[in-house]
Short mmCIF file of C-alpha atoms in Angstrom, two decimals:
data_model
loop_
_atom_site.label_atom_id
_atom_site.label_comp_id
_atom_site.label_asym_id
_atom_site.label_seq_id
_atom_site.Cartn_x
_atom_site.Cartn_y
_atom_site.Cartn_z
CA UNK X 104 176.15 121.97 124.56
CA UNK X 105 174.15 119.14 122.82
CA UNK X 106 171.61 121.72 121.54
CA UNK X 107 174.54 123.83 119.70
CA UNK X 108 176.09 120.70 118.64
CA UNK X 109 172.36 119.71 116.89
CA UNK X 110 172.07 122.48 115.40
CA UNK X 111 175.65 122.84 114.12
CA UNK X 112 175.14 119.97 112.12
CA UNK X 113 171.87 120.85 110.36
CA UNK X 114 173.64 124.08 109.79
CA UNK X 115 176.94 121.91 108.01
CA UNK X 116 174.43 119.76 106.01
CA UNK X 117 172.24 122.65 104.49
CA UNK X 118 176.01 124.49 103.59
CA UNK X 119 177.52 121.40 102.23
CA UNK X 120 174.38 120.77 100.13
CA UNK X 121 173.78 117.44 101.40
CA UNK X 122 169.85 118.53 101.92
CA UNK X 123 167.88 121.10 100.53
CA UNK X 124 166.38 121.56 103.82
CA UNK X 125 163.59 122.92 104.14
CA UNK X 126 163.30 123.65 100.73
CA UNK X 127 162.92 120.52 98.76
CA UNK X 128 164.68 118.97 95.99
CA UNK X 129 163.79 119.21 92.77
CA UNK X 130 164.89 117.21 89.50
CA UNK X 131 163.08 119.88 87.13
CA UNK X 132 162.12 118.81 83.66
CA UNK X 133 164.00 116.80 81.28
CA UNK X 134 165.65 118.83 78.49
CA UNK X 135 164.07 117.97 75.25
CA UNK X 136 165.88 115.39 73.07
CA UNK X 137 167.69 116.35 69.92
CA UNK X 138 166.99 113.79 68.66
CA UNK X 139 165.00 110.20 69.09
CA UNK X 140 166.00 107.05 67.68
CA UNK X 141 163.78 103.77 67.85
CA UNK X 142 164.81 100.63 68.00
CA UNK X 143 163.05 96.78 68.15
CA UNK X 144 165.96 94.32 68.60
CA UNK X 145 168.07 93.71 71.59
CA UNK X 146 171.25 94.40 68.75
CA UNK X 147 169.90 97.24 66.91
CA UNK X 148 169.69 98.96 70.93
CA UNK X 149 173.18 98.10 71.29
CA UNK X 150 174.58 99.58 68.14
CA UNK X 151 172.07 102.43 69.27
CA UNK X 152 173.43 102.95 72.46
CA UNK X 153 177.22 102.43 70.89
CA UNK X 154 176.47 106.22 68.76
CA UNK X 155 174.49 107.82 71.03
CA UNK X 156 175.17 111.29 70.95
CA UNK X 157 174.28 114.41 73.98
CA UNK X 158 170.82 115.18 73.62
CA UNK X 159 169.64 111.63 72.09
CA UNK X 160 166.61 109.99 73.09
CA UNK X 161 166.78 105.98 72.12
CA UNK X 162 163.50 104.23 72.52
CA UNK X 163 163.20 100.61 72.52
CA UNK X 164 159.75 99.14 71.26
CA UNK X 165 157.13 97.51 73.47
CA UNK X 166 157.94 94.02 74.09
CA UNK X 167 159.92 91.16 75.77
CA UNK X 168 163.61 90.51 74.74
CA UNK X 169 165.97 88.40 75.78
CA UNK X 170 169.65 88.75 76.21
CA UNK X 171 172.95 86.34 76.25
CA UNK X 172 175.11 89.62 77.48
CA UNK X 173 175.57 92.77 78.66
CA UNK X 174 173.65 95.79 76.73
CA UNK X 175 176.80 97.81 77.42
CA UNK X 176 176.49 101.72 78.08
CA UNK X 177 179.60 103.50 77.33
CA UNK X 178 178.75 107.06 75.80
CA UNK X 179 177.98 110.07 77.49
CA UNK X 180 175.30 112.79 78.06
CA UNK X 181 176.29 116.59 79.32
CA UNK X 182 174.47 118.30 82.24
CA UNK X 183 172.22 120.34 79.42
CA UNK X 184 171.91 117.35 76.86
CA UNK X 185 171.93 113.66 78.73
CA UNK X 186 171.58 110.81 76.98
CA UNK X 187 168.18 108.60 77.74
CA UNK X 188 167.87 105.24 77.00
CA UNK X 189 164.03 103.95 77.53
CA UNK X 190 161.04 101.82 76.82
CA UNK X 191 158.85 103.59 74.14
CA UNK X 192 156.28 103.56 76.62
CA UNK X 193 156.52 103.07 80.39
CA UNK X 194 156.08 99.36 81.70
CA UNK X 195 155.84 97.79 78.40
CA UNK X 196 159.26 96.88 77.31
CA UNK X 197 160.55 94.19 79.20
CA UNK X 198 164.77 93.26 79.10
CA UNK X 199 164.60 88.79 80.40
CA UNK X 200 167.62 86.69 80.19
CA UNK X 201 170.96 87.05 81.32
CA UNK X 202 172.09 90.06 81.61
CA UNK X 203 170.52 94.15 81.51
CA UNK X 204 172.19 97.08 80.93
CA UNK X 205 176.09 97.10 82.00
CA UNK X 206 177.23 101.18 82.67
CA UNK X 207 180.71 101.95 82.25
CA UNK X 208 182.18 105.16 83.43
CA UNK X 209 179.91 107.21 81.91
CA UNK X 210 178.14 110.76 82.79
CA UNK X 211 174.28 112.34 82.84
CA UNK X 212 172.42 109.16 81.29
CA UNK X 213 169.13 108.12 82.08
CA UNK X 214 167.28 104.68 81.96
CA UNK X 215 163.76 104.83 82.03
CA UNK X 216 160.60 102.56 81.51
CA UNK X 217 161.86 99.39 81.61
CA UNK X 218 160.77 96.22 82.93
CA UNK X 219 164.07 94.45 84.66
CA UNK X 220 163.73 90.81 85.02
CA UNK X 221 167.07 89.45 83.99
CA UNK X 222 169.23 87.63 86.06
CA UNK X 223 172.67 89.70 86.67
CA UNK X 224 172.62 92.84 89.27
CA UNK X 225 172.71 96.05 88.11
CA UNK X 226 175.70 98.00 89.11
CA UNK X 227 176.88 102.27 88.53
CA UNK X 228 180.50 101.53 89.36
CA UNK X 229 182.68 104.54 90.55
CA UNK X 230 184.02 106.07 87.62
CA UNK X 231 180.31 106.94 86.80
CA UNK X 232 178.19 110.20 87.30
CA UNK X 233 174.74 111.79 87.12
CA UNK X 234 173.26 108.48 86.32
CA UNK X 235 169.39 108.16 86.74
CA UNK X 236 167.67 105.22 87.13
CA UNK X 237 163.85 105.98 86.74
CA UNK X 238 160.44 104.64 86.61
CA UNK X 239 161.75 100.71 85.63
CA UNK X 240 160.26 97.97 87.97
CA UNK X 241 163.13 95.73 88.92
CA UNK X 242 162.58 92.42 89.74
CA UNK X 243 165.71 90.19 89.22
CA UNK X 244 164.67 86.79 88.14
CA UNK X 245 168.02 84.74 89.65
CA UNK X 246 167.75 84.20 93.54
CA UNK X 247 171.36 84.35 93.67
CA UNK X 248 171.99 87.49 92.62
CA UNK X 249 172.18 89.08 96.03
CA UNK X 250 171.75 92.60 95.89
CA UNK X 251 169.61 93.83 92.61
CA UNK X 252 171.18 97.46 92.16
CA UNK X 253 174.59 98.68 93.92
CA UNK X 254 174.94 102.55 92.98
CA UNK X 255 179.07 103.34 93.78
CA UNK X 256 179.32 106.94 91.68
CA UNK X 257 178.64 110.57 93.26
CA UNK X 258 175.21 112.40 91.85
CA UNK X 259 173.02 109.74 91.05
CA UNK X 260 169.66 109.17 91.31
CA UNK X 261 167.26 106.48 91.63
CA UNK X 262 163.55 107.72 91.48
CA UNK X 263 160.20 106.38 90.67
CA UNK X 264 161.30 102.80 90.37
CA UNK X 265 158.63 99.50 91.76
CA UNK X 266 161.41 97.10 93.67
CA UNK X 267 159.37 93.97 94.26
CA UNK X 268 159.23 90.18 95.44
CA UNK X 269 162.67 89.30 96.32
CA UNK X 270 162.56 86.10 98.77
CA UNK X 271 166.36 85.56 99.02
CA UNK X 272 169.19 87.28 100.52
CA UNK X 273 170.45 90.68 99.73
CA UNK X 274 168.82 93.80 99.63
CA UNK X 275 166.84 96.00 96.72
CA UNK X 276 169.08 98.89 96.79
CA UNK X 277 172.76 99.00 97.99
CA UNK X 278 174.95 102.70 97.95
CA UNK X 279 178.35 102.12 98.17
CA UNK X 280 181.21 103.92 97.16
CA UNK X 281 185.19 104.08 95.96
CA UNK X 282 187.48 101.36 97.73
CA UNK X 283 186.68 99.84 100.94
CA UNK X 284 185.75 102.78 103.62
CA UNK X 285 184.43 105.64 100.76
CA UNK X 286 180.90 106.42 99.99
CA UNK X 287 178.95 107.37 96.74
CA UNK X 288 178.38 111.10 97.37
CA UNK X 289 174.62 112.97 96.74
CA UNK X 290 172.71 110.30 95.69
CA UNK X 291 168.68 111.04 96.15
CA UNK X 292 166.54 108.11 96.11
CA UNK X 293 163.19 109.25 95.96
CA UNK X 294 159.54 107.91 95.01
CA UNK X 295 160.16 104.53 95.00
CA UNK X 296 157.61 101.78 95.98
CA UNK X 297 159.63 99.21 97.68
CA UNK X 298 157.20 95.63 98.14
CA UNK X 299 157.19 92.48 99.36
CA UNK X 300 160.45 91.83 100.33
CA UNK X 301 160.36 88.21 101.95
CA UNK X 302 163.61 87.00 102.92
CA UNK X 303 163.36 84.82 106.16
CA UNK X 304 166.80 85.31 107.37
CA UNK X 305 167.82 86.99 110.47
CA UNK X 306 170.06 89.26 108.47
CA UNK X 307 170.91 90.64 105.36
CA UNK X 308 167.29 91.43 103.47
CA UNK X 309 167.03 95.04 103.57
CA UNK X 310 165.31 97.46 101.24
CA UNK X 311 167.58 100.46 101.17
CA UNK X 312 170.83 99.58 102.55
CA UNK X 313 172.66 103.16 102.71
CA UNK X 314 176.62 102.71 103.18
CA UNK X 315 178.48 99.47 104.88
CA UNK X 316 180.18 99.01 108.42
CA UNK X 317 183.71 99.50 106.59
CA UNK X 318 182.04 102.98 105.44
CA UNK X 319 180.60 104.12 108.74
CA UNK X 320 182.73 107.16 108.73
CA UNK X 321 182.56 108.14 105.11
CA UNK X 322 180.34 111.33 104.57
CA UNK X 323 177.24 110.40 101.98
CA UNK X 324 174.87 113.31 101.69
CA UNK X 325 172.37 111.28 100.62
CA UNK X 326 168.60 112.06 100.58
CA UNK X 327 166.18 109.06 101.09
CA UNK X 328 162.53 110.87 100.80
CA UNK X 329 159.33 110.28 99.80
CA UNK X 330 159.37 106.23 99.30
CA UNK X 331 156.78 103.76 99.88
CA UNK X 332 157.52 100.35 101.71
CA UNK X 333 155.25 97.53 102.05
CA UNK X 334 155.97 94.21 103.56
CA UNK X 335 159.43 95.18 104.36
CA UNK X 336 160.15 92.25 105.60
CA UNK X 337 163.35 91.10 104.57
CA UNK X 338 165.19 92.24 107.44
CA UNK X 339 164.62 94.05 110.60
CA UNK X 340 166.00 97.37 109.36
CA UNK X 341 164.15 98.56 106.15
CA UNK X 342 166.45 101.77 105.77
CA UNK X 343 170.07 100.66 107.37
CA UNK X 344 171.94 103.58 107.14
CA UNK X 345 175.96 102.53 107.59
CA UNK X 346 177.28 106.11 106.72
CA UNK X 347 177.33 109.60 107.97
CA UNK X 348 175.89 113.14 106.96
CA UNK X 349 172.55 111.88 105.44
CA UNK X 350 168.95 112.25 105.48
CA UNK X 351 166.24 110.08 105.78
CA UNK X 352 162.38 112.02 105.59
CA UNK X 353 159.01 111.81 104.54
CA UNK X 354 159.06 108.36 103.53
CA UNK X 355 155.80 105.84 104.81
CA UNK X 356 156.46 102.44 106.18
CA UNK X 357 153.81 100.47 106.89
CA UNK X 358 153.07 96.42 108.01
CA UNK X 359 156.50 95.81 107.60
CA UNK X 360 158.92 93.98 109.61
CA UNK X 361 161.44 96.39 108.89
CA UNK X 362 162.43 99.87 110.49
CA UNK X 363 164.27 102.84 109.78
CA UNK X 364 167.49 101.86 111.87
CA UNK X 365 171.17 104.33 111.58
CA UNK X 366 173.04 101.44 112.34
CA UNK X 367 176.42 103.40 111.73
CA UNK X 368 177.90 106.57 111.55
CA UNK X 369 177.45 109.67 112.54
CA UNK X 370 175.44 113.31 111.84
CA UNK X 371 171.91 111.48 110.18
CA UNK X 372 168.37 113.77 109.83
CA UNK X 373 165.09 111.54 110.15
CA UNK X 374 162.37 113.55 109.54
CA UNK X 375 158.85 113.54 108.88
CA UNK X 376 158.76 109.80 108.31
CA UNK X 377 155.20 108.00 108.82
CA UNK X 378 155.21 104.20 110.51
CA UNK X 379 151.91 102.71 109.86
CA UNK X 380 151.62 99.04 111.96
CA UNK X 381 154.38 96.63 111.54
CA UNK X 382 157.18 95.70 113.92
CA UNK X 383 158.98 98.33 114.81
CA UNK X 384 160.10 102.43 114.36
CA UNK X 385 163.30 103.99 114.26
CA UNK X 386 166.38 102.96 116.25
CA UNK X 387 169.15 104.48 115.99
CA UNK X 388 173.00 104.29 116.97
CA UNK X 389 176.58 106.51 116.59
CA UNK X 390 176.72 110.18 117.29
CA UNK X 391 174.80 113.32 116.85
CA UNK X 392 171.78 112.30 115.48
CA UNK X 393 168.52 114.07 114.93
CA UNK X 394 165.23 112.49 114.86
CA UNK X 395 162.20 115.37 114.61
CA UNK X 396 158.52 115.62 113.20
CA UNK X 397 157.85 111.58 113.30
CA UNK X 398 154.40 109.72 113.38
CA UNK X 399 154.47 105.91 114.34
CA UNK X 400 151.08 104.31 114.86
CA UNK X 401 150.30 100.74 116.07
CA UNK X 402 153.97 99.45 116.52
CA UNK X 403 154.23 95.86 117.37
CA UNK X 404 157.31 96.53 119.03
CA UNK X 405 159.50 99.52 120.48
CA UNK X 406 158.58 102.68 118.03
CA UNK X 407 161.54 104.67 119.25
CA UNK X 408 164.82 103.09 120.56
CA UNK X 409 168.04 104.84 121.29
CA UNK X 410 171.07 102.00 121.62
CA UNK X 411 173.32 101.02 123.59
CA UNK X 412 176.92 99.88 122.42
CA UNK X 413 179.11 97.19 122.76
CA UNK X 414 182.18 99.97 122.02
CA UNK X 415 181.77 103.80 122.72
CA UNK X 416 183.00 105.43 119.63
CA UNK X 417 184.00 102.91 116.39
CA UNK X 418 187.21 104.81 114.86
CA UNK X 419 187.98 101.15 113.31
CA UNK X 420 184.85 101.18 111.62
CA UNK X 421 184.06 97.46 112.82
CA UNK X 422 180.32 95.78 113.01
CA UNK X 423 180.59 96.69 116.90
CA UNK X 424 176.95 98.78 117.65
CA UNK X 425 178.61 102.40 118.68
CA UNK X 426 176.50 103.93 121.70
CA UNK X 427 174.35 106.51 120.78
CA UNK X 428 175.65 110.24 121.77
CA UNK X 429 174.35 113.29 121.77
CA UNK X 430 170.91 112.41 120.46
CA UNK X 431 167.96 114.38 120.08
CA UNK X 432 164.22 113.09 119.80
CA UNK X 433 161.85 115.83 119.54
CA UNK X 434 158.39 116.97 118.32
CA UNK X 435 156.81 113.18 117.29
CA UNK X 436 154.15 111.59 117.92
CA UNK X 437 153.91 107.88 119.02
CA UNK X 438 150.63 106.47 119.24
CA UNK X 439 150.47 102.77 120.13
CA UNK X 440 148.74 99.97 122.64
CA UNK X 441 151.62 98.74 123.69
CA UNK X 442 153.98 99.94 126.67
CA UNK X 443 157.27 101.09 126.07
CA UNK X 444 157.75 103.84 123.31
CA UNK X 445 160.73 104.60 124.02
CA UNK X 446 163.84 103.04 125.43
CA UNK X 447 166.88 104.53 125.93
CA UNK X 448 169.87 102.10 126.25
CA UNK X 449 168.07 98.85 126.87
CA UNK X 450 170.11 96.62 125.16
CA UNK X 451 172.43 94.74 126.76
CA UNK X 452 175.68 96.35 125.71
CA UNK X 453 178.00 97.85 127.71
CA UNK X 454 177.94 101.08 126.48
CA UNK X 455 174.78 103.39 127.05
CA UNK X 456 173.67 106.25 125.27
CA UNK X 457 174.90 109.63 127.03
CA UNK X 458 173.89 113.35 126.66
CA UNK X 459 170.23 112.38 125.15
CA UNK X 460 167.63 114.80 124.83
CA UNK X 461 164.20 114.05 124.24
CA UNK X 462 161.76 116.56 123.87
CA UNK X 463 158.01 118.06 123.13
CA UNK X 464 156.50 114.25 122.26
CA UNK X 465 153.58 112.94 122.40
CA UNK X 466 153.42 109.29 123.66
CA UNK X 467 149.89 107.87 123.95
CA UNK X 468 150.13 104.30 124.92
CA UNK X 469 148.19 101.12 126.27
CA UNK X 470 148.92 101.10 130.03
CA UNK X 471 152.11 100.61 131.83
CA UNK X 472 155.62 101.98 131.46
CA UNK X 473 155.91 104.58 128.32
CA UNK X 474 159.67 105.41 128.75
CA UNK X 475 161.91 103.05 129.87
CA UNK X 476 165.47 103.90 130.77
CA UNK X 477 169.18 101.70 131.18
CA UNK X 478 172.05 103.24 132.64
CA UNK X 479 171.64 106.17 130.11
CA UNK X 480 173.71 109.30 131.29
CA UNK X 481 173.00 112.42 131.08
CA UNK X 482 169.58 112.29 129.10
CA UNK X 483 167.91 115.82 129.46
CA UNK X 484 163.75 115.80 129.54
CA UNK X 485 161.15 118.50 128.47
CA UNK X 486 158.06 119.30 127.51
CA UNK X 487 156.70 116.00 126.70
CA UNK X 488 153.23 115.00 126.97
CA UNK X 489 152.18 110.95 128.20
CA UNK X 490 148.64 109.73 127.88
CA UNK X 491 147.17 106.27 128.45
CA UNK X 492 150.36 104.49 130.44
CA UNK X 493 152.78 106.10 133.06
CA UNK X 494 155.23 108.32 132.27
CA UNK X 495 157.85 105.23 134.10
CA UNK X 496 161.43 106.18 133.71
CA UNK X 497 161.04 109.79 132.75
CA UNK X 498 161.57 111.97 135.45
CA UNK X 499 158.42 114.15 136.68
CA UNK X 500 159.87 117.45 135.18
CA UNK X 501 160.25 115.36 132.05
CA UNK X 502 156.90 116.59 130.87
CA UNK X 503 152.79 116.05 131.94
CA UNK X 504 150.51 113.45 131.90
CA UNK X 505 147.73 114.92 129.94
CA UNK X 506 145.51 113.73 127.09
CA UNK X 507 146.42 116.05 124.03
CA UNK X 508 143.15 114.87 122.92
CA UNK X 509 144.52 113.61 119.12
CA UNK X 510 142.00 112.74 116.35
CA UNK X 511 142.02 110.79 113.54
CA UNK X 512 141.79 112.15 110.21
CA UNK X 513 140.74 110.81 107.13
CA UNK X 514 144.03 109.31 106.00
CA UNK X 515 144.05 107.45 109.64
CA UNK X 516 146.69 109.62 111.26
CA UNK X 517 146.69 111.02 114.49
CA UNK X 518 146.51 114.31 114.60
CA UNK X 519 145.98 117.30 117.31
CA UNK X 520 142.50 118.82 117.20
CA UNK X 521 141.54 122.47 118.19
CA UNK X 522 141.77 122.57 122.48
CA UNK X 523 144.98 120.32 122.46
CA UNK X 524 147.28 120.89 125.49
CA UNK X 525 149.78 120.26 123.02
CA UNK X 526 149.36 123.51 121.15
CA UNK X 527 151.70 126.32 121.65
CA UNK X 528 153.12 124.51 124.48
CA UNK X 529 156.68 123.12 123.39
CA UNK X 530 158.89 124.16 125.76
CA UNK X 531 162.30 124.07 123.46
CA UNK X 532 163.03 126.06 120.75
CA UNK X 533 164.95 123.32 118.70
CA UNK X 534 166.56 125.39 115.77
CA UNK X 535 166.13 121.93 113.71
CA UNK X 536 162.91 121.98 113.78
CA UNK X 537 161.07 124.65 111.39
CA UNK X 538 158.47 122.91 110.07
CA UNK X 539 155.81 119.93 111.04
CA UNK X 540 155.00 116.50 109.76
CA UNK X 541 152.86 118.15 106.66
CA UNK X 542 155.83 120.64 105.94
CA UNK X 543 154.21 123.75 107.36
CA UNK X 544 156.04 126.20 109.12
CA UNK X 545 156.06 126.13 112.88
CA UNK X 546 155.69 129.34 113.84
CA UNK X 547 155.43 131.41 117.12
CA UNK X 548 155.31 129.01 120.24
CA UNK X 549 155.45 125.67 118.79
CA UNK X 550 152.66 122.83 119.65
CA UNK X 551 154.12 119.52 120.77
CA UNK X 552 154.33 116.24 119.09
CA UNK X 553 155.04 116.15 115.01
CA UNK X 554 151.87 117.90 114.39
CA UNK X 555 151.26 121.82 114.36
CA UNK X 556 147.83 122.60 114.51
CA UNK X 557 147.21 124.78 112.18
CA UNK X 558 142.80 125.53 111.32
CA UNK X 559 142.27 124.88 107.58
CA UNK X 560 145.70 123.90 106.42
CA UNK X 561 147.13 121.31 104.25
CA UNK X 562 146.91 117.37 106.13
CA UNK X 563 149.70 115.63 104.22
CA UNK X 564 148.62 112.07 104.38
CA UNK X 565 150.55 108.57 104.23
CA UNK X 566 151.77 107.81 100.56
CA UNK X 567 150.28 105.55 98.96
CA UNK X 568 151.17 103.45 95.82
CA UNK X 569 149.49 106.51 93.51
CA UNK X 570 152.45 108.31 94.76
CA UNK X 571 155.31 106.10 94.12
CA UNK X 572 156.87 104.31 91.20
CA UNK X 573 156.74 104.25 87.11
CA UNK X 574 153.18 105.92 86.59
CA UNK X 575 153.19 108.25 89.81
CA UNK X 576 153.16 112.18 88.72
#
């Protein structure tokens, strides 16, 4: 039943256009301006930005201005003709003071370019649509400004952005949505380098905070892919996702304190995600989650943990942690010297995870326990493959203790070499899973772990910061 239910959902999310999955998003080229107006003064941008027209293209000079208020966006683009306000060239016009730009309830406009060091956050309220926010690096310059940039409106996007050196409380990026339980609907946040987040707190620091406990329920469709974080370490969840129906893939993570962590709702897709070093993985919580195609390497702590609940299922969308149901972990690879990969209800809440499936992994570990296992119910085993520890609370038909003899490449990733064990040896089907960790198709009998050996094709390798932010292609 679990297996239906799994792929039921990936079914939904492709229909309702919450992920282009497997096909991939694309934002396709910017329609040529109509017409481009320069400006050099933080007033001559404002009257600017008071005509604009559909199709206009205002540009403000290189430099550093300061500002005593709001630069206040209140005209609108169309789908075919948006309205762009940005930095003549990328990086070199910087907007200090008080305040930045304040965006009213306005539709298809795009900042680009900027450098963002003012004090106020920067907030697309709910009236708002097809607002992009691309290629500015924002770093606020008032510590208590908690969270930089709240996005609230449906179809926005956030790409190609640097968020760096925040030290206080609060997080880069917040999504929210309309009153107190709704959610901001399709936003994609995509090629953004996310650094040196330093917050010391025990809470509260995160770099993509996607939804709120009050919004648990709400249905995002959001698409988190293909961002860079580095010293993550604001908080021990880097991507806290508090909402349902999202997706969360082929981002990298490395030395970072932070993990990739579905701390609410329900109906999430991580995929493809790298975890170089750091603290921790991905731990996840609420129902009917699917977590395929994942390399961790060199974990400090746990890589993949699937909690336990102090309440069963939260239909008062409270702060409670909701036990994790009907969970499926297939087809990644953990690689680590510690014990312990994965654990399965080892908190100590009341509630453990039930009707888990976890399935064609590889773990390769130090020595001791691999798989460690609380009061789960229910939890169905396959095909997995343990190396370098004991297999401890998986069950002996759970899978084999073999070396799948995994190499490193020249990015540093573990990867499955010609002669595996693991190849063409899954024992699932797993309708989720169509593809591997580099995006090629899995075809035939599928190899185990997040890797599908394939002689001569493409290695996708860890992103680096050539691939994220203003200047990345």
């Amino acid at each position: 039943m679990a297996l239906n239910r799994h792929a039921a959902v990936i079914t939904a999310l492709i229909l309702i256009g919450a992920v282009a999955a497997p096909a991939e998003r694309t934002a396709g080229a910017a329609p040529a301006p109509t017409k481009v107006v320069s400006v050099s003064s933080v007033a001559a941008l404002q009257s600017a930005v008071k005509q604009a027209q559909p199709g206009d293209r205002i540009e403000l000079a290189d430099g550093s201005y300061s500002t005593s208020s709001a630069i206040a966006l209140t005209r609108s683009g169309t789908a075919s003709a948006p309205i762009t306000i940005a930095a003549q060239h990328t990086g070199k016009a910087e907007i200090k003071g008080t305040d930045g730009f304040s965006f009213g309830s306005i539709h298809y406009v795009t900042v680009e370019g900027f450098r963002l060091t003012h004090g106020s956050a920067i907030s697309l309220p709910t009236g708002a649509d097809h607002v992009r926010l691309t290629r500015n690096v924002i770093q606020l310059s008032n510590s208590a400004t908690k969270n930089w940039v709240t996005v609230a409106c449906d179809d926005c996007q956030v790409d190609h952005n640097t968020f760096q050196h925040k030290s206080s409380l609060g997080v880069f990026l917040q999504i929210s949505g309309p009153g107190s339980s709704g959610m901001a609907e399709r936003v994609w946040i995509h090629h953004n380098y996310f650094y040196d987040h330093s917050y010391s707190g025990s809470n509260g620091g995160e770099s993509i905070r996607l939804g709120l406990s009050s919004r648990q329920h709400a249905a995002a469709h959001a698409t988190v892919e293909y961002n860079l974080f580095e010293k993550a370490n604001g908080d021990s969840e880097a991507i806290s996702v508090k909402s349902s129906d999202n997706i969360v893939r082929y981002n990298t993570l490395r030395n970072s304190r932070g993990q990739i962590c579905l701390r609410h709702g329900s109906w999430t897709l991580v995929e493809g995600n790298i975890i170089l070093g750091g603290t921790s993985g991905i731990r996840f919580f609420g129902n009917d989650h699917v977590i395929i195609n994942n390399l961790i390497q060199n974990i400090g702590g746990m890589p993949i943990e699937v909690g336990a609940g102090n309440i069963r299922d939260d239909t008062n969308s409270t702060t409670d942690h909701e036990a994790a149901d009907r969970g499926l972990v297939a087809f990644n690879t953990v690689v680590s010297t510690k014990t312990n990969l994965i654990g399965i209800g080892t908190e100590d809440h009341q509630y453990k995870p039930d009707h888990t499936t976890v399935a064609d992994n590889v773990l390769v570990g130090g020595s001791g326990n691999l798989v460690t296992v609380d009061g789960a119910t229910n939890t169905k085993w396959e095909g997995n493959i343990v190396w370098g520890g004991s297999r401890g609370d998986m069950p002996a038909d759970g899978g084999r203790s073999v070396n799948p003899a995994l190499v490193v490449d020249s990015g540093g990733l573990d990867r499955l070499a010609a002669g595996s064990p693991a190849i063409d040896t899954a024992t699932g089907s797993y309708s989720q899973v169509t593809q591997d960790m580099d995006l090629q198709a899995r075809s035939g009998a599928k190899d185990v772990g997040a890797d599908e050996y394939v002689a001569g094709g493409t290695q996708r390798r860890a992103l680096t910061t050539a691939d994220v932010g203003p200047s990345a292609p």
